Amino acid sequence: MKLVSVETPEKSVCKMTFSASAEELEAASNAVYERTRATYTIKGFAKGEADRAQIEADRGEHTFWYDAINDLMDKDVPALYDAAMAEHGFHAVDGPGYDLVSVKKDEGFVATATTALQPELNLTQTTGFKTECVTPEVTDKEIDAVLERRRAMAAELVPHKGPAVKGNIVHIDYEGLLEGKPFNGGTAQNQTLQLGSGRMIPGFEEGILGHKGGEAFDIFVTFPARYHVKDLAGKPVVFKIKLHDVCVRQLPALNSDFAKKAANVDTMDEFRAQIRQQLHDSKHAAALNRAKDAILTQLAAAAEGELPSVLVESAYQQEMERVQQQLQMQRLSLDRYLSQIHQTRESFTAAVRTAAEKNTRARMALLQIAQNEDLVPTEEDIDKTLSERAERTKKTLEEVKAASNVEAIRRNEGPAPGLRPPGGPSAATRASAALPTMSSSTPPSKRNNLSCFCACATVQAFFIVHFFSLDFFSLLRYF
């Protein structure tokens, strides 16, 4: 492969164009074929028996191209890219984004790498930022709520001889019949169900109420009209139930025995004091984060200049992906979530983009400050830390480097435990010293109105690493 051109289509953005000849593409494609041919099953041939022409006739001539392109890019582009960056004196602040421009059998392929470069910002203010850090008091009601949750976690199931009522825990077998025949997903054994939880379709849990352990009976219900399985939606079915037992949750008494089992302390007073301290620490950490966010907002407002559009877009896409992942964990779609918070997709994405622009601006300001204040680690610092990590994980230094984002570490953004910039403590240590904090051993007292301000510019570099935790530098495949 070769580097065709290096352009700057906009300020602080570099675009490199690479190309590979038809011969290079053919050789790489053949190597992919040899490596993967055993995985192909083509009609008329045993698995792995079809040759390349037969596979391409069935799947298309491009079948091996994209793995071949990735192989060539992996092999040749990093060195070409690094050499061009060094030759032009460019300083990347994000990994390159790759695009395949064209690919033809008789011409090879052309690809581009677009990279955000460090912008030169005019920092109108780097010191004297102020905000209040307010740690709310811990109330007895909050402590009581924690105790009740701990009691619920420690509750024991004991048999209940009477008929089942809401709140009871039952163990059941069931078989669902649609028009007299079992249906997929309608049968289960030894299932645990809390009556009144709403886990099952309407009418199912209600049909168990009043029955006793050991009974067998039928429940007649109808699936909701909008049930996710279309073949069952709106259909009447019968569930044959075998009720093994009915249990109740028996909560432990709030006494010294519970304190010892739940918290390894001797008395409930000690247990309550422990919970109070934990709640205080959590509230104080949240208050500090809000204060740091407020200071970063002020720093972003004081950082004037144009940001690379690709960097802001990358931040926006990363944040949207994070939102989608969090919603998936809660089994929510974005549209459903927006309907719950009464917000349109347009206003939500606009807010995310605004936040991405602010975070990116603050991040670039912090990088500039870190460089000015000599907070960026040296190559010796990086090698020392990665060597220690290699020793701990019983890997070679080369393996650890390959798995680490060294460029991000050089910018003091990548995760490198124990790394310290030259000439003193880390930016995190300096920031911790500059922010008014309370030791975890300090008993919580009255509401604290703390005036948080950064006494020196170097403090700011902490926030990007330890507050925002923006990691836009994960290793990605090209296509």
CSV table of C-alpha atoms in Angstrom, one decimal:
chain,number,residue,atom,x,y,z
A,1,MET,CA,0.0,0.0,0.0
A,2,LYS,CA,1.0,3.6,-0.4
A,3,LEU,CA,0.1,7.0,0.9
A,4,VAL,CA,-1.5,9.1,-1.9
A,5,SER,CA,-2.1,12.4,-0.2
A,6,VAL,CA,-2.4,14.4,3.1
A,7,GLU,CA,-5.0,17.1,3.3
A,8,THR,CA,-6.5,19.5,5.9
A,9,PRO,CA,-10.1,19.9,4.7
A,10,GLU,CA,-10.8,22.0,7.7
A,11,LYS,CA,-8.9,23.5,10.6
A,12,SER,CA,-7.6,20.9,13.0
A,13,VAL,CA,-8.7,18.0,10.7
A,14,CYS,CA,-6.3,15.8,8.8
A,15,LYS,CA,-7.4,13.5,5.9
A,16,MET,CA,-5.0,11.0,4.5
A,17,THR,CA,-5.7,8.9,1.4
A,18,PHE,CA,-4.2,5.4,0.9
A,19,SER,CA,-4.4,3.0,-2.0
A,20,ALA,CA,-3.6,-0.6,-2.8
A,21,SER,CA,-3.0,-2.0,-6.2
A,22,ALA,CA,-5.1,-4.7,-7.9
A,23,GLU,CA,-2.2,-7.1,-7.4
A,24,GLU,CA,-2.1,-6.4,-3.6
A,25,LEU,CA,-5.8,-6.8,-3.3
A,26,GLU,CA,-5.7,-10.1,-5.2
A,27,ALA,CA,-2.9,-11.5,-3.0
A,28,ALA,CA,-4.6,-10.5,0.2
A,29,SER,CA,-7.9,-11.9,-0.9
A,30,ASN,CA,-6.3,-15.2,-1.8
A,31,ALA,CA,-4.7,-15.3,1.7
A,32,VAL,CA,-8.1,-14.8,3.2
A,33,TYR,CA,-9.6,-17.6,1.1
A,34,GLU,CA,-6.8,-20.0,2.2
A,35,ARG,CA,-7.4,-19.0,5.8
A,36,THR,CA,-11.2,-19.3,5.7
A,37,ARG,CA,-12.1,-21.8,3.0
A,38,ALA,CA,-12.8,-24.6,5.5
A,39,THR,CA,-15.7,-22.6,6.9
A,40,TYR,CA,-17.7,-22.3,3.7
A,41,THR,CA,-20.6,-24.6,2.8
A,42,ILE,CA,-21.6,-24.3,-0.8
A,43,LYS,CA,-24.5,-26.2,-2.4
A,44,GLY,CA,-23.2,-29.3,-4.1
A,45,PHE,CA,-20.0,-29.5,-2.1
A,46,ALA,CA,-19.0,-30.8,1.3
A,47,LYS,CA,-18.1,-28.1,3.8
A,48,GLY,CA,-14.6,-26.8,3.0
A,49,GLU,CA,-14.4,-28.6,-0.4
A,50,ALA,CA,-15.4,-25.7,-2.7
A,51,ASP,CA,-12.6,-23.8,-4.3
A,52,ARG,CA,-12.3,-20.0,-4.5
A,53,ALA,CA,-14.0,-19.6,-7.9
A,54,GLN,CA,-17.0,-21.7,-6.7
A,55,ILE,CA,-17.3,-19.8,-3.5
A,56,GLU,CA,-17.2,-16.4,-5.3
A,57,ALA,CA,-19.7,-17.7,-7.9
A,58,ASP,CA,-22.1,-18.5,-5.1
A,59,ARG,CA,-21.4,-15.5,-2.7
A,60,GLY,CA,-20.1,-12.8,-5.1
A,61,GLU,CA,-16.6,-11.7,-6.2
A,62,HIS,CA,-16.3,-9.4,-3.2
A,63,THR,CA,-16.6,-12.3,-0.7
A,64,PHE,CA,-12.9,-12.1,0.4
A,65,TRP,CA,-12.3,-8.4,-0.3
A,66,TYR,CA,-13.2,-6.8,3.0
A,67,ASP,CA,-11.2,-9.1,5.2
A,68,ALA,CA,-8.4,-8.6,2.7
A,69,ILE,CA,-8.7,-4.8,2.9
A,70,ASN,CA,-8.6,-5.0,6.7
A,71,ASP,CA,-5.5,-7.2,6.5
A,72,LEU,CA,-3.7,-4.8,4.2
A,73,MET,CA,-4.7,-1.8,6.3
A,74,ASP,CA,-3.6,-3.5,9.5
A,75,LYS,CA,-0.2,-4.4,8.0
A,76,ASP,CA,0.7,-1.2,6.1
A,77,VAL,CA,-1.3,1.8,7.3
A,78,PRO,CA,-0.1,2.3,10.8
A,79,ALA,CA,3.5,3.0,9.7
A,80,LEU,CA,2.4,5.2,6.8
A,81,TYR,CA,0.0,7.1,9.1
A,82,ASP,CA,2.6,7.6,11.9
A,83,ALA,CA,5.3,8.8,9.4
A,84,ALA,CA,2.9,11.3,7.8
A,85,MET,CA,1.8,12.7,11.1
A,86,ALA,CA,5.4,13.1,12.2
A,87,GLU,CA,6.5,14.7,8.9
A,88,HIS,CA,3.7,17.3,9.0
A,89,GLY,CA,4.0,17.9,12.7
A,90,PHE,CA,0.4,16.9,13.4
A,91,HIS,CA,-0.8,16.1,16.9
A,92,ALA,CA,-3.9,13.8,16.9
A,93,VAL,CA,-6.4,14.0,19.7
A,94,ASP,CA,-8.5,11.0,18.6
A,95,GLY,CA,-8.0,7.8,16.7
A,96,PRO,CA,-8.5,8.0,12.9
A,97,GLY,CA,-11.8,7.3,11.3
A,98,TYR,CA,-11.5,5.1,8.2
A,99,ASP,CA,-13.7,5.2,5.0
A,100,LEU,CA,-13.5,2.9,2.0
A,101,VAL,CA,-13.7,5.2,-1.0
A,102,SER,CA,-13.7,2.6,-3.8
A,103,VAL,CA,-12.8,-1.0,-4.6
A,104,LYS,CA,-12.5,-2.7,-7.9
A,105,LYS,CA,-11.0,-6.0,-8.9
A,106,ASP,CA,-8.8,-4.5,-11.7
A,107,GLU,CA,-8.0,-1.3,-9.8
A,108,GLY,CA,-7.5,-2.2,-6.2
A,109,PHE,CA,-9.0,0.0,-3.5
A,110,VAL,CA,-8.7,3.5,-2.1
A,111,ALA,CA,-9.4,4.4,1.6
A,112,THR,CA,-9.1,7.5,3.7
A,113,ALA,CA,-8.2,8.1,7.3
A,114,THR,CA,-9.7,11.3,8.9
A,115,THR,CA,-8.2,12.5,12.2
A,116,ALA,CA,-9.0,15.2,14.6
A,117,LEU,CA,-5.9,17.4,15.4
A,118,GLN,CA,-5.3,19.3,18.5
A,119,PRO,CA,-6.9,22.8,18.1
A,120,GLU,CA,-5.2,25.9,19.5
A,121,LEU,CA,-7.7,27.4,21.9
A,122,ASN,CA,-7.6,30.9,23.4
A,123,LEU,CA,-8.0,30.2,27.2
A,124,THR,CA,-9.4,33.5,28.5
A,125,GLN,CA,-9.4,32.0,32.1
A,126,THR,CA,-7.5,29.1,33.7
A,127,THR,CA,-7.7,30.1,37.4
A,128,GLY,CA,-10.2,31.4,39.9
A,129,PHE,CA,-13.2,29.2,38.9
A,130,LYS,CA,-15.6,29.0,41.8
A,131,THR,CA,-18.7,26.9,42.6
A,132,GLU,CA,-20.5,25.6,45.7
A,133,CYS,CA,-20.1,22.1,46.8
A,134,VAL,CA,-23.2,21.3,49.0
A,135,THR,CA,-23.4,18.0,50.8
A,136,PRO,CA,-27.0,17.4,52.0
A,137,GLU,CA,-27.6,16.0,55.4
A,138,VAL,CA,-28.4,12.3,55.9
A,139,THR,CA,-31.8,11.9,57.4
A,140,ASP,CA,-33.1,9.2,59.7
A,141,LYS,CA,-35.8,8.4,57.1
A,142,GLU,CA,-33.0,7.6,54.6
A,143,ILE,CA,-31.3,5.3,57.1
A,144,ASP,CA,-34.6,3.6,57.9
A,145,ALA,CA,-35.1,2.9,54.2
A,146,VAL,CA,-31.7,1.3,53.9
A,147,LEU,CA,-32.3,-0.9,56.9
A,148,GLU,CA,-35.6,-2.0,55.4
A,149,ARG,CA,-33.9,-3.0,52.2
A,150,ARG,CA,-31.2,-4.9,54.1
A,151,ARG,CA,-34.0,-6.7,56.1
A,152,ALA,CA,-35.7,-7.6,52.8
A,153,MET,CA,-32.4,-9.0,51.5
A,154,ALA,CA,-32.0,-11.1,54.6
A,155,ALA,CA,-35.6,-12.3,54.7
A,156,GLU,CA,-36.2,-16.1,54.9
A,157,LEU,CA,-39.0,-18.0,53.1
A,158,VAL,CA,-41.2,-19.9,55.5
A,159,PRO,CA,-44.2,-22.2,54.6
A,160,HIS,CA,-47.6,-20.7,54.7
A,161,LYS,CA,-50.5,-23.1,55.4
A,162,GLY,CA,-53.3,-20.9,54.5
A,163,PRO,CA,-54.6,-19.9,51.0
A,164,ALA,CA,-52.3,-17.8,48.8
A,165,VAL,CA,-52.6,-14.0,49.1
A,166,LYS,CA,-50.9,-11.1,47.4
A,167,GLY,CA,-47.3,-10.8,48.5
A,168,ASN,CA,-46.8,-14.5,49.0
A,169,ILE,CA,-44.1,-16.4,47.2
A,170,VAL,CA,-45.2,-19.5,45.4
A,171,HIS,CA,-43.4,-22.3,43.6
A,172,ILE,CA,-45.3,-23.7,40.7
A,173,ASP,CA,-45.2,-25.9,37.5
A,174,TYR,CA,-47.4,-24.7,34.7
A,175,GLU,CA,-48.3,-25.8,31.2
A,176,GLY,CA,-50.1,-23.5,28.7
A,177,LEU,CA,-52.6,-24.8,26.2
A,178,LEU,CA,-53.8,-23.0,23.1
A,179,GLU,CA,-56.9,-24.7,21.6
A,180,GLY,CA,-55.9,-27.7,23.7
A,181,LYS,CA,-52.3,-27.9,22.5
A,182,PRO,CA,-49.1,-26.8,24.2
A,183,PHE,CA,-47.4,-23.7,22.8
A,184,ASN,CA,-43.8,-22.6,22.7
A,185,GLY,CA,-42.7,-20.8,25.9
A,186,GLY,CA,-45.9,-21.8,27.8
A,187,THR,CA,-44.4,-24.6,30.0
A,188,ALA,CA,-42.1,-24.3,33.0
A,189,GLN,CA,-41.2,-26.3,36.2
A,190,ASN,CA,-40.3,-25.2,39.6
A,191,GLN,CA,-40.9,-21.5,38.9
A,192,THR,CA,-40.7,-19.0,41.8
A,193,LEU,CA,-43.3,-16.2,41.6
A,194,GLN,CA,-44.3,-13.4,44.0
A,195,LEU,CA,-48.0,-12.9,43.7
A,196,GLY,CA,-48.9,-9.3,42.8
A,197,SER,CA,-45.6,-8.6,41.2
A,198,GLY,CA,-47.2,-8.3,37.7
A,199,ARG,CA,-44.5,-10.5,36.2
A,200,MET,CA,-47.1,-12.7,34.3
A,201,ILE,CA,-49.9,-11.8,31.9
A,202,PRO,CA,-53.0,-10.3,33.5
A,203,GLY,CA,-55.1,-12.9,35.3
A,204,PHE,CA,-52.4,-15.4,35.8
A,205,GLU,CA,-51.2,-14.4,39.3
A,206,GLU,CA,-54.8,-13.6,40.3
A,207,GLY,CA,-55.8,-17.1,39.3
A,208,ILE,CA,-53.4,-18.5,42.0
A,209,LEU,CA,-54.9,-16.4,44.8
A,210,GLY,CA,-56.9,-18.5,47.3
A,211,HIS,CA,-55.3,-21.8,46.5
A,212,LYS,CA,-53.2,-23.8,48.9
A,213,GLY,CA,-49.9,-25.7,48.5
A,214,GLY,CA,-50.3,-29.1,46.9
A,215,GLU,CA,-53.3,-28.2,44.8
A,216,ALA,CA,-53.6,-28.6,41.0
A,217,PHE,CA,-56.0,-26.4,39.0
A,218,ASP,CA,-56.6,-24.6,35.7
A,219,ILE,CA,-56.3,-20.8,35.0
A,220,PHE,CA,-58.2,-19.4,32.1
A,221,VAL,CA,-56.6,-16.1,30.8
A,222,THR,CA,-56.4,-14.1,27.5
A,223,PHE,CA,-53.1,-12.8,26.2
A,224,PRO,CA,-53.0,-9.0,25.8
A,225,ALA,CA,-53.9,-7.8,22.3
A,226,ARG,CA,-50.4,-6.2,21.9
A,227,TYR,CA,-48.5,-9.2,23.2
A,228,HIS,CA,-45.1,-9.4,21.6
A,229,VAL,CA,-45.7,-13.0,20.3
A,230,LYS,CA,-48.2,-12.3,17.5
A,231,ASP,CA,-49.5,-15.9,17.4
A,232,LEU,CA,-50.6,-15.5,21.0
A,233,ALA,CA,-51.8,-11.9,21.0
A,234,GLY,CA,-55.4,-11.6,22.0
A,235,LYS,CA,-55.8,-15.4,22.2
A,236,PRO,CA,-57.6,-17.2,25.1
A,237,VAL,CA,-55.5,-20.0,26.7
A,238,VAL,CA,-55.6,-22.4,29.7
A,239,PHE,CA,-52.7,-22.8,32.1
A,240,LYS,CA,-52.6,-26.1,34.1
A,241,ILE,CA,-51.0,-25.2,37.4
A,242,LYS,CA,-49.4,-27.5,40.0
A,243,LEU,CA,-48.9,-25.3,43.2
A,244,HIS,CA,-46.0,-26.9,45.2
A,245,ASP,CA,-46.1,-24.6,48.1
A,246,VAL,CA,-47.0,-21.1,49.4
A,247,CYS,CA,-44.4,-19.2,51.4
A,248,VAL,CA,-44.1,-15.8,53.2
A,249,ARG,CA,-41.1,-13.7,53.6
A,250,GLN,CA,-40.1,-13.6,57.3
A,251,LEU,CA,-38.1,-10.4,58.0
A,252,PRO,CA,-35.4,-10.5,60.7
A,253,ALA,CA,-35.9,-8.4,63.8
A,254,LEU,CA,-33.9,-5.2,64.0
A,255,ASN,CA,-31.6,-6.3,66.9
A,256,SER,CA,-28.0,-7.0,67.7
A,257,ASP,CA,-28.1,-10.4,65.9
A,258,PHE,CA,-29.2,-8.7,62.7
A,259,ALA,CA,-26.5,-6.0,63.1
A,260,LYS,CA,-23.8,-8.7,63.5
A,261,LYS,CA,-25.0,-10.8,60.5
A,262,ALA,CA,-25.6,-7.8,58.1
A,263,ALA,CA,-22.8,-5.4,59.1
A,264,ASN,CA,-20.4,-7.2,61.4
A,265,VAL,CA,-21.0,-4.7,64.2
A,266,ASP,CA,-22.3,-5.4,67.7
A,267,THR,CA,-25.3,-3.0,68.0
A,268,MET,CA,-28.0,-1.4,65.9
A,269,ASP,CA,-26.7,2.0,66.9
A,270,GLU,CA,-23.3,1.1,65.3
A,271,PHE,CA,-25.2,-0.3,62.3
A,272,ARG,CA,-27.1,3.0,61.9
A,273,ALA,CA,-23.9,5.0,62.3
A,274,GLN,CA,-22.2,2.8,59.6
A,275,ILE,CA,-25.1,3.4,57.2
A,276,ARG,CA,-25.1,7.2,58.0
A,277,GLN,CA,-21.4,7.4,57.1
A,278,GLN,CA,-21.9,5.4,53.8
A,279,LEU,CA,-24.8,7.6,52.8
A,280,HIS,CA,-22.8,10.7,53.6
A,281,ASP,CA,-19.8,9.6,51.6
A,282,SER,CA,-22.1,8.8,48.6
A,283,LYS,CA,-23.8,12.2,48.8
A,284,HIS,CA,-20.4,14.0,49.3
A,285,ALA,CA,-18.9,12.2,46.3
A,286,ALA,CA,-22.0,13.2,44.2
A,287,ALA,CA,-21.7,16.8,45.4
A,288,LEU,CA,-18.0,16.9,44.4
A,289,ASN,CA,-18.8,15.6,41.0
A,290,ARG,CA,-21.5,18.3,40.5
A,291,ALA,CA,-18.9,20.9,41.6
A,292,LYS,CA,-16.3,19.5,39.2
A,293,ASP,CA,-18.9,19.6,36.4
A,294,ALA,CA,-19.7,23.2,37.2
A,295,ILE,CA,-16.0,24.1,37.0
A,296,LEU,CA,-15.6,22.3,33.8
A,297,THR,CA,-18.6,24.1,32.4
A,298,GLN,CA,-16.9,27.4,33.3
A,299,LEU,CA,-13.6,26.2,31.7
A,300,ALA,CA,-15.4,25.2,28.5
A,301,ALA,CA,-17.0,28.7,28.4
A,302,ALA,CA,-13.5,30.3,28.8
A,303,ALA,CA,-12.0,28.2,25.9
A,304,GLU,CA,-12.5,30.1,22.7
A,305,GLY,CA,-11.7,28.7,19.3
A,306,GLU,CA,-12.9,26.2,16.7
A,307,LEU,CA,-13.1,22.5,17.5
A,308,PRO,CA,-12.6,19.7,15.0
A,309,SER,CA,-16.1,18.8,13.8
A,310,VAL,CA,-15.1,15.1,13.6
A,311,LEU,CA,-14.1,15.2,17.3
A,312,VAL,CA,-17.4,16.7,18.4
A,313,GLU,CA,-19.3,14.2,16.2
A,314,SER,CA,-17.3,11.3,17.7
A,315,ALA,CA,-18.2,12.5,21.2
A,316,TYR,CA,-21.8,12.8,20.2
A,317,GLN,CA,-21.9,9.3,18.7
A,318,GLN,CA,-20.2,7.8,21.7
A,319,GLU,CA,-22.7,9.4,24.1
A,320,MET,CA,-25.7,8.2,22.0
A,321,GLU,CA,-24.3,4.7,22.0
A,322,ARG,CA,-23.9,4.9,25.8
A,323,VAL,CA,-27.5,6.0,26.2
A,324,GLN,CA,-28.7,3.2,23.9
A,325,GLN,CA,-26.7,0.6,25.9
A,326,GLN,CA,-28.2,1.9,29.2
A,327,LEU,CA,-31.7,1.8,27.8
A,328,GLN,CA,-31.2,-1.8,26.5
A,329,MET,CA,-30.1,-2.9,30.0
A,330,GLN,CA,-33.5,-1.5,31.2
A,331,ARG,CA,-35.3,-3.1,28.2
A,332,LEU,CA,-36.4,0.3,27.0
A,333,SER,CA,-36.3,1.8,23.5
A,334,LEU,CA,-35.3,5.4,23.0
A,335,ASP,CA,-38.7,6.4,21.8
A,336,ARG,CA,-40.4,4.8,24.9
A,337,TYR,CA,-37.9,6.5,27.2
A,338,LEU,CA,-38.5,9.9,25.5
A,339,SER,CA,-42.3,9.5,25.9
A,340,GLN,CA,-41.8,8.9,29.6
A,341,ILE,CA,-39.7,12.0,30.1
A,342,HIS,CA,-42.0,14.0,27.7
A,343,GLN,CA,-39.2,15.0,25.3
A,344,THR,CA,-38.9,14.8,21.5
A,345,ARG,CA,-36.1,13.0,19.8
A,346,GLU,CA,-35.0,16.3,18.2
A,347,SER,CA,-34.7,18.1,21.6
A,348,PHE,CA,-33.0,15.1,23.2
A,349,THR,CA,-30.4,14.6,20.5
A,350,ALA,CA,-29.8,18.4,20.4
A,351,ALA,CA,-29.1,18.4,24.2
A,352,VAL,CA,-26.7,15.4,23.8
A,353,ARG,CA,-24.9,17.2,21.0
A,354,THR,CA,-24.6,20.4,23.1
A,355,ALA,CA,-23.2,18.3,26.0
A,356,ALA,CA,-20.7,16.6,23.6
A,357,GLU,CA,-19.5,19.9,22.3
A,358,LYS,CA,-19.1,21.3,25.9
A,359,ASN,CA,-17.2,18.1,27.0
A,360,THR,CA,-15.0,18.2,24.0
A,361,ARG,CA,-14.2,21.8,24.5
A,362,ALA,CA,-13.3,21.2,28.1
A,363,ARG,CA,-11.3,18.2,27.2
A,364,MET,CA,-9.2,20.1,24.7
A,365,ALA,CA,-8.7,22.9,27.2
A,366,LEU,CA,-7.5,20.5,29.8
A,367,LEU,CA,-5.0,18.9,27.3
A,368,GLN,CA,-3.7,22.3,26.5
A,369,ILE,CA,-3.3,23.2,30.2
A,370,ALA,CA,-1.7,19.8,30.9
A,371,GLN,CA,0.9,20.5,28.2
A,372,ASN,CA,1.6,24.0,29.3
A,373,GLU,CA,2.0,22.8,32.9
A,374,ASP,CA,4.2,19.8,32.0
A,375,LEU,CA,1.6,17.3,33.2
A,376,VAL,CA,2.0,15.0,30.2
A,377,PRO,CA,3.9,11.8,31.0
A,378,THR,CA,7.3,11.1,29.4
A,379,GLU,CA,8.0,8.0,27.3
A,380,GLU,CA,10.1,6.7,30.3
A,381,ASP,CA,7.1,7.2,32.6
A,382,ILE,CA,4.8,5.3,30.2
A,383,ASP,CA,7.3,2.4,29.7
A,384,LYS,CA,7.8,2.1,33.4
A,385,THR,CA,4.1,1.9,34.1
A,386,LEU,CA,3.4,-0.5,31.3
A,387,SER,CA,6.3,-2.7,32.4
A,388,GLU,CA,4.9,-2.9,35.9
A,389,ARG,CA,1.5,-3.8,34.4
A,390,ALA,CA,3.2,-6.5,32.3
A,391,GLU,CA,4.9,-7.9,35.3
A,392,ARG,CA,1.6,-8.0,37.3
A,393,THR,CA,-0.3,-9.7,34.4
A,394,LYS,CA,2.6,-12.0,33.5
A,395,LYS,CA,2.6,-10.7,29.9
A,396,THR,CA,5.4,-9.2,27.8
A,397,LEU,CA,5.7,-5.4,27.5
A,398,GLU,CA,4.9,-5.7,23.8
A,399,GLU,CA,1.6,-7.5,24.6
A,400,VAL,CA,0.6,-4.8,27.1
A,401,LYS,CA,1.5,-2.0,24.7
A,402,ALA,CA,-0.5,-3.7,21.9
A,403,ALA,CA,-3.5,-3.8,24.3
A,404,SER,CA,-3.1,-0.3,25.6
A,405,ASN,CA,-3.9,3.1,24.0
A,406,VAL,CA,-0.5,4.6,24.3
A,407,GLU,CA,-1.4,7.7,22.4
A,408,ALA,CA,-4.2,8.4,24.9
A,409,ILE,CA,-1.8,7.8,27.8
A,410,ARG,CA,0.7,10.3,26.3
A,411,ARG,CA,-2.1,12.9,26.4
A,412,ASN,CA,-2.7,11.9,30.1
A,413,GLU,CA,-6.1,10.6,29.2
A,414,GLY,CA,-5.6,6.8,28.9
A,415,PRO,CA,-6.0,4.4,31.8
A,416,ALA,CA,-2.5,3.8,33.2
A,417,PRO,CA,-2.7,3.0,36.9
A,418,GLY,CA,0.1,4.4,38.9
A,419,LEU,CA,1.3,6.7,36.1
A,420,ARG,CA,2.7,10.0,37.4
A,421,PRO,CA,3.7,13.0,35.3
A,422,PRO,CA,7.2,14.2,35.7
A,423,GLY,CA,8.1,16.6,38.4
A,424,GLY,CA,5.6,15.6,41.1
A,425,PRO,CA,2.2,14.2,42.0
A,426,SER,CA,-0.4,13.4,39.4
A,427,ALA,CA,-3.0,15.9,38.2
A,428,ALA,CA,-5.5,13.9,40.2
A,429,THR,CA,-3.5,14.3,43.4
A,430,ARG,CA,-3.1,18.0,42.8
A,431,ALA,CA,-6.8,18.4,42.2
A,432,SER,CA,-7.8,16.5,45.3
A,433,ALA,CA,-5.6,18.8,47.3
A,434,ALA,CA,-7.2,21.9,45.8
A,435,LEU,CA,-10.8,20.9,46.3
A,436,PRO,CA,-12.2,21.1,49.8
A,437,THR,CA,-13.1,17.5,50.8
A,438,MET,CA,-14.1,15.7,54.0
A,439,SER,CA,-12.3,12.6,55.0
A,440,SER,CA,-14.4,9.4,55.1
A,441,SER,CA,-13.5,9.1,58.8
A,442,THR,CA,-14.9,12.6,59.5
A,443,PRO,CA,-18.4,12.2,61.1
A,444,PRO,CA,-21.1,13.9,59.0
A,445,SER,CA,-22.2,17.1,60.6
A,446,LYS,CA,-24.4,20.0,59.4
A,447,ARG,CA,-24.9,20.9,55.8
A,448,ASN,CA,-21.6,22.0,54.3
A,449,ASN,CA,-21.5,24.9,52.0
A,450,LEU,CA,-18.1,24.7,50.5
A,451,SER,CA,-16.6,27.1,48.0
A,452,CYS,CA,-14.7,25.1,45.5
A,453,PHE,CA,-12.2,26.9,43.4
A,454,CYS,CA,-9.2,25.9,41.5
A,455,ALA,CA,-6.1,27.8,42.7
A,456,CYS,CA,-4.0,26.9,39.7
A,457,ALA,CA,-4.5,25.9,36.1
A,458,THR,CA,-2.8,22.5,36.6
A,459,VAL,CA,-5.6,21.3,38.8
A,460,GLN,CA,-7.9,21.1,35.8
A,461,ALA,CA,-6.2,18.1,34.1
A,462,PHE,CA,-7.7,15.9,36.8
A,463,PHE,CA,-11.2,16.4,35.7
A,464,ILE,CA,-10.9,14.9,32.3
A,465,VAL,CA,-9.3,11.7,33.5
A,466,HIS,CA,-11.3,11.1,36.6
A,467,PHE,CA,-14.6,12.9,36.3
A,468,PHE,CA,-15.8,12.7,32.7
A,469,SER,CA,-13.9,9.5,32.0
A,470,LEU,CA,-14.3,10.1,28.2
A,471,ASP,CA,-12.6,7.3,26.4
A,472,PHE,CA,-12.8,7.9,22.7
A,473,PHE,CA,-9.8,5.9,21.8
A,474,SER,CA,-10.9,2.3,21.8
A,475,LEU,CA,-9.3,0.2,19.2
A,476,LEU,CA,-11.7,-0.2,16.2
A,477,ARG,CA,-11.6,-2.3,13.1
A,478,TYR,CA,-11.5,-0.2,9.9
A,479,PHE,CA,-14.8,-1.3,8.2
